[in-house]
CSV table of C-alpha atoms and ligand atoms in Angstrom, one decimal:
chain,number,residue,atom,x,y,z
A,8,MET,CA,80.0,117.2,93.9
A,9,GLN,CA,79.3,113.9,94.7
A,10,ALA,CA,75.9,112.4,94.0
A,11,CYS,CA,74.9,115.6,91.6
A,12,ALA,CA,73.6,115.0,88.6
A,13,VAL,CA,73.0,118.0,86.0
A,14,THR,CA,69.6,118.1,84.6
A,15,GLY,CA,70.0,121.4,82.2
A,16,PHE,CA,71.9,123.7,81.0
A,17,GLU,CA,71.2,127.3,81.3
A,18,LEU,CA,72.0,128.8,77.9
A,19,GLU,CA,71.8,132.8,76.6
A,20,GLY,CA,71.4,132.0,72.8
A,21,ASP,CA,74.0,129.9,71.4
A,22,GLN,CA,76.2,130.6,74.9
A,23,LEU,CA,76.4,128.3,77.9
A,24,ARG,CA,76.0,130.0,80.8
A,25,GLY,CA,75.8,127.0,83.9
A,26,VAL,CA,75.0,124.1,84.2
A,27,MET,CA,71.7,122.6,86.2
A,28,THR,CA,71.9,120.6,88.9
A,29,ASP,CA,69.7,118.7,91.3
A,30,ARG,CA,70.9,119.2,94.4
A,31,TYR,CA,72.5,122.4,94.0
A,32,GLY,CA,70.3,124.7,92.1
A,33,VAL,CA,72.1,126.4,89.1
A,34,ILE,CA,76.0,126.7,89.3
A,35,ARG,CA,77.5,129.4,86.8
A,36,ALA,CA,80.4,128.5,85.0
A,37,GLY,CA,82.6,130.6,82.1
A,38,ARG,CA,83.4,126.8,80.4
A,39,VAL,CA,82.0,123.8,80.6
A,40,GLY,CA,83.6,120.2,80.1
A,41,CYS,CA,80.9,117.1,79.6
A,42,VAL,CA,82.8,113.6,80.5
A,43,VAL,CA,79.7,111.8,81.2
A,44,ALA,CA,80.5,108.8,78.5
A,45,GLY,CA,77.6,107.3,78.1
A,46,ASN,CA,75.1,109.6,79.2
A,47,SER,CA,76.7,112.1,76.5
A,48,GLY,CA,73.9,111.5,74.6
A,49,VAL,CA,71.4,113.0,77.2
A,50,LEU,CA,73.9,115.5,78.0
A,51,ALA,CA,73.7,117.1,74.9
A,52,GLY,CA,70.1,116.8,74.6
A,53,TYR,CA,69.8,119.8,76.9
A,54,GLY,CA,72.5,121.6,74.4
A,55,GLY,CA,69.3,121.3,71.9
A,56,PHE,CA,71.9,119.6,69.7
A,57,GLU,CA,72.7,116.0,68.7
A,58,LEU,CA,76.2,113.3,68.8
A,59,PRO,CA,76.8,110.5,66.6
A,60,ILE,CA,77.3,108.2,69.9
A,61,GLU,CA,75.3,105.1,70.2
A,62,SER,CA,75.6,103.9,73.9
A,63,HIS,CA,75.5,100.2,74.6
A,64,PRO,CA,75.5,97.8,77.3
A,65,LEU,CA,78.8,96.3,77.9
A,66,GLN,CA,78.5,93.6,80.6
A,67,ALA,CA,81.6,91.6,83.0
A,68,LEU,CA,80.9,88.6,85.0
A,69,VAL,CA,83.5,87.4,87.9
A,70,SER,CA,83.8,84.0,89.2
A,71,GLU,CA,83.9,82.7,92.5
A,72,PRO,CA,87.2,83.2,93.9
A,73,ILE,CA,90.0,80.0,92.8
A,74,LYS,CA,93.3,79.2,94.0
A,75,PRO,CA,95.9,80.7,90.7
A,76,ILE,CA,95.9,79.9,87.6
A,77,LEU,CA,96.5,82.5,85.3
A,78,ASN,CA,98.8,85.0,85.7
A,79,THR,CA,98.3,87.1,82.8
A,80,VAL,CA,95.4,88.2,80.7
A,81,VAL,CA,94.1,85.7,78.3
A,82,MET,CA,91.9,87.8,75.6
A,83,SER,CA,90.7,85.7,71.8
A,84,ASN,CA,89.8,87.6,69.1
A,85,GLN,CA,88.7,84.0,67.2
A,86,VAL,CA,86.5,83.0,70.5
A,87,HIS,CA,85.6,86.8,71.9
A,88,GLY,CA,86.0,87.0,75.0
A,89,TYR,CA,88.7,87.9,77.7
A,90,VAL,CA,89.7,86.5,81.1
A,91,SER,CA,92.6,87.6,83.7
A,92,GLN,CA,92.4,86.8,87.4
A,93,SER,CA,92.4,89.2,90.4
A,94,ASP,CA,94.6,89.5,93.3
A,95,LYS,CA,91.5,87.4,95.4
A,96,GLY,CA,91.5,85.1,92.9
A,97,ASP,CA,88.2,85.8,90.7
A,98,LEU,CA,88.5,85.5,87.7
A,99,VAL,CA,87.7,88.5,85.7
A,100,ILE,CA,85.6,87.8,82.2
A,101,GLY,CA,84.6,89.7,79.7
A,102,ALA,CA,83.7,90.1,75.5
A,103,GLY,CA,81.6,92.4,73.1
A,104,ILE,CA,78.6,94.7,73.5
A,105,ASP,CA,74.9,94.3,73.2
A,106,SER,CA,74.0,95.1,69.5
A,107,TYR,CA,71.2,97.3,70.6
A,108,THR,CA,71.7,100.4,72.2
A,109,GLY,CA,70.4,101.2,75.7
A,110,TYR,CA,70.9,102.5,79.5
A,111,GLY,CA,69.8,99.4,80.8
A,112,GLN,CA,72.9,98.7,83.4
A,113,ARG,CA,72.3,94.2,82.6
A,114,GLY,CA,73.5,93.5,79.6
A,115,SER,CA,71.8,90.7,77.2
A,116,MET,CA,71.0,86.9,78.2
A,117,PRO,CA,72.8,86.1,74.8
A,118,VAL,CA,75.6,88.2,75.3
A,119,ILE,CA,76.0,86.5,78.5
A,120,GLU,CA,76.0,82.7,77.0
A,121,HIS,CA,78.5,83.9,74.0
A,122,THR,CA,80.8,85.2,76.9
A,123,LEU,CA,80.6,82.1,78.4
A,124,ALA,CA,80.7,79.9,75.8
A,125,ALA,CA,83.9,81.3,74.7
A,126,MET,CA,86.1,81.0,78.0
A,127,ILE,CA,84.5,77.5,78.0
A,128,GLU,CA,85.9,77.1,74.7
A,129,LEU,CA,89.3,78.4,75.3
A,130,PHE,CA,88.9,76.7,79.0
A,131,PRO,CA,87.4,74.0,79.2
A,132,MET,CA,88.0,73.6,82.9
A,133,PHE,CA,86.5,77.0,83.5
A,134,SER,CA,82.3,75.3,83.0
A,135,ARG,CA,83.0,74.2,86.4
A,136,VAL,CA,84.0,77.9,88.0
A,137,PRO,CA,80.3,79.8,89.4
A,138,MET,CA,80.1,82.9,88.7
A,139,ASN,CA,79.4,85.4,91.4
A,140,ARG,CA,78.1,88.6,89.5
A,141,GLN,CA,77.6,90.5,86.4
A,142,TRP,CA,77.2,93.8,85.3
A,143,GLY,CA,77.2,95.8,83.0
A,144,GLY,CA,78.0,99.8,81.6
A,145,ILE,CA,77.4,102.0,79.1
A,146,VAL,CA,79.4,102.8,77.0
A,147,ASP,CA,79.4,105.2,74.3
A,148,THR,CA,80.4,104.2,70.5
A,149,THR,CA,80.8,106.6,67.5
A,150,PRO,CA,81.0,105.8,64.0
A,151,ASP,CA,85.0,105.8,63.8
A,152,ALA,CA,84.9,104.1,67.0
A,153,CYS,CA,87.5,106.9,68.2
A,154,PRO,CA,86.9,109.5,70.6
A,155,ILE,CA,85.6,113.2,70.3
A,156,ILE,CA,87.2,115.9,72.1
A,157,GLY,CA,87.1,119.3,71.8
A,158,LYS,CA,84.0,122.2,71.2
A,159,THR,CA,79.9,121.8,70.2
A,160,PRO,CA,77.4,124.1,68.9
A,161,VAL,CA,77.0,125.7,72.0
A,162,GLU,CA,80.0,128.2,72.7
A,163,ASN,CA,81.6,127.7,76.3
A,164,LEU,CA,80.6,123.8,75.9
A,165,TYR,CA,83.2,120.9,75.4
A,166,PHE,CA,82.9,118.1,75.3
A,167,ASN,CA,85.0,114.3,76.2
A,168,CYS,CA,83.6,111.2,74.9
A,169,GLY,CA,82.9,107.9,73.0
A,170,TRP,CA,85.6,105.8,74.3
A,171,GLY,CA,83.2,103.2,73.1
A,172,THR,CA,85.3,100.2,75.5
A,173,GLY,CA,88.6,101.2,75.2
A,174,GLY,CA,88.6,104.3,78.1
A,175,PHE,CA,90.9,103.6,80.5
A,176,LYS,CA,93.9,103.3,79.1
A,177,ALA,CA,93.1,106.9,77.5
A,178,THR,CA,92.1,108.7,81.1
A,179,PRO,CA,95.2,109.7,81.8
A,180,GLY,CA,96.1,111.1,78.2
A,181,SER,CA,92.5,112.4,77.7
A,182,GLY,CA,92.5,114.6,80.4
A,183,HIS,CA,95.8,116.6,79.8
A,184,VAL,CA,94.4,117.4,76.7
A,185,PHE,CA,90.5,118.4,78.0
A,186,ALA,CA,92.3,120.1,81.1
A,187,ASP,CA,94.5,122.1,78.4
A,188,CYS,CA,91.1,123.0,75.5
A,189,LEU,CA,89.0,123.7,78.8
A,190,ALA,CA,92.0,126.0,80.0
A,191,SER,CA,93.0,127.8,76.8
A,192,ASP,CA,90.1,128.0,75.1
A,193,GLU,CA,92.5,126.3,72.2
A,194,ILE,CA,92.3,122.9,71.2
A,195,PRO,CA,95.4,121.5,71.7
A,196,VAL,CA,97.4,119.6,68.3
A,197,LEU,CA,97.1,116.2,69.6
A,198,ALA,CA,93.3,116.8,70.0
A,199,LYS,CA,92.5,118.1,66.8
A,200,PRO,CA,91.9,115.5,64.3
A,201,PHE,CA,88.9,114.2,67.4
A,202,ALA,CA,86.9,117.4,66.9
A,203,LEU,CA,83.1,116.9,66.7
A,204,ASP,CA,83.0,118.5,62.7
A,205,ARG,CA,84.9,115.0,61.1
A,206,PHE,CA,81.6,113.9,61.1
A,207,TYR,CA,80.3,116.8,59.2
A,208,SER,CA,83.8,117.2,57.1
A,209,GLY,CA,84.7,113.4,56.5
A,210,ALA,CA,88.0,113.5,57.4
A,211,LEU,CA,86.5,110.3,59.8
A,212,ILE,CA,90.0,108.7,61.9
A,213,ASP,CA,90.8,105.2,60.7
A,214,GLU,CA,91.5,103.1,63.8
A,215,HIS,CA,89.4,100.9,64.2
A,216,GLY,CA,91.5,97.8,64.9
A,217,ALA,CA,94.0,100.0,67.0
A,218,ALA,CA,93.0,98.3,69.7
A,219,GLY,CA,93.4,95.2,68.8
A,220,VAL,CA,89.8,93.8,69.9
A,221,ALA,CA,87.4,92.8,68.1
A,222,HIS,CA,84.7,95.6,69.6
B,317,FAD,C1,82.5,96.2,82.0
B,317,FAD,C2,83.2,97.3,80.9
B,317,FAD,C3,84.8,96.7,81.0
B,317,FAD,C4,85.7,98.1,80.4
B,317,FAD,N1,86.5,97.4,80.2
B,317,FAD,C5,87.9,98.3,79.6
B,317,FAD,C6,89.2,97.5,79.5
B,317,FAD,O1,89.0,96.4,79.5
B,317,FAD,N2,89.8,98.9,78.8
B,317,FAD,C7,90.2,99.7,78.9
B,317,FAD,O2,90.0,101.1,77.8
B,317,FAD,N3,88.4,100.2,79.3
B,317,FAD,C8,87.4,99.8,79.1
B,317,FAD,N4,85.7,100.0,79.6
B,317,FAD,C9,85.3,101.4,78.8
B,317,FAD,C10,85.9,102.6,79.9
B,317,FAD,O3,85.2,101.8,81.1
B,317,FAD,C11,85.0,104.0,79.8
B,317,FAD,O4,85.9,104.1,78.6
B,317,FAD,C12,86.1,104.8,80.5
B,317,FAD,O5,85.6,104.7,82.1
B,317,FAD,C13,84.9,106.6,80.7
B,317,FAD,O6,85.4,106.9,81.2
B,317,FAD,P1,85.5,108.4,81.9
B,317,FAD,O7,86.1,109.0,82.5
B,317,FAD,O8,84.6,108.7,80.0
B,317,FAD,O9,83.2,107.7,81.6
B,317,FAD,P2,83.0,107.1,82.8
B,317,FAD,O10,84.2,106.2,84.0
B,317,FAD,O11,81.5,106.4,82.7
B,317,FAD,O12,82.0,108.6,84.2
B,317,FAD,C14,81.3,109.1,83.8
B,317,FAD,C15,81.0,109.8,84.9
B,317,FAD,O13,79.6,110.5,84.5
B,317,FAD,C16,78.7,111.0,85.5
B,317,FAD,N5,77.4,111.3,84.6
B,317,FAD,C17,76.8,110.8,84.0
B,317,FAD,N6,75.9,111.6,83.7
B,317,FAD,C18,76.0,113.1,84.8
B,317,FAD,C19,75.3,113.8,84.9
B,317,FAD,N7,73.7,114.3,84.4
B,317,FAD,N8,75.4,114.4,85.8
B,317,FAD,C20,76.7,114.2,86.3
B,317,FAD,N9,77.3,113.2,86.4
B,317,FAD,C21,77.0,112.9,85.4
B,317,FAD,C22,78.3,109.5,85.9
B,317,FAD,O14,78.0,108.9,87.0
B,317,FAD,C23,80.0,108.6,86.0
B,317,FAD,O15,80.4,108.8,86.9
B,317,FAD,C24,84.8,98.7,80.3
B,317,FAD,C25,83.7,99.6,80.5
B,317,FAD,C26,82.9,98.7,80.8
B,317,FAD,C27,81.1,98.9,80.7
């Protein structure tokens, strides 16, 4: 259902019975899976528990279209920025997250300045390209920079979150294992290391550098 927000959970003790929505009232469900990225902490709050997640703005910038100049993605961890050119000719530029937490989908000026300084260091000629637009999305980061997939302290409630700045590329794989969790009520082998309880047991996942990006 498009444009329909979950505003709470219907709970019986520590069991979930359904979700409350702003358009269709309560929708009952045997199992519920949450895939709300930057809003995961808010939904965990509806369930009465906390997630070890911080939500940060991450920005992107798009320039005016220019003639073809880049035929690949260029990424630099030295100056921290990345850029590619769309088929329309826009330069699509990104860099790091805002250091503070927040839900404002804007991003802060120091990060824009840093990002553009990095771009100009890589490509001095880009200093004369006007930017068309800029926006921020909210990314859900965990202490070991890996996602959380699986059960929660509330029975019948599952979360797939914590993908941070790298969730696009994982979407098909994470979708498959998460669908399996919900359909079978069993955690597939692939998803087991990503359980929420690793933050209690200390069995964290040491793959912070795996994506090859600096954030
Ligand atoms: C600027 C930027 C650049 C990025 N670049 C990359 C990249 O290059 N490579 C990469 O792999 N990843 C990148 N990411 C990260 C990637 O976008 C995310 O990890 C990914 O989109 C997360 O997918 P998701 O399905 O978990 O959540 P999302 O795609 O964020 O979807 C969550 C959905 O939940 C909905 N929702 C939230 N709250 C509620 C509620 N209460 N009720 C109902 N619905 C709700 C939202 O409206 C949204 O539609 C980038 C992110 C940003 C912001």
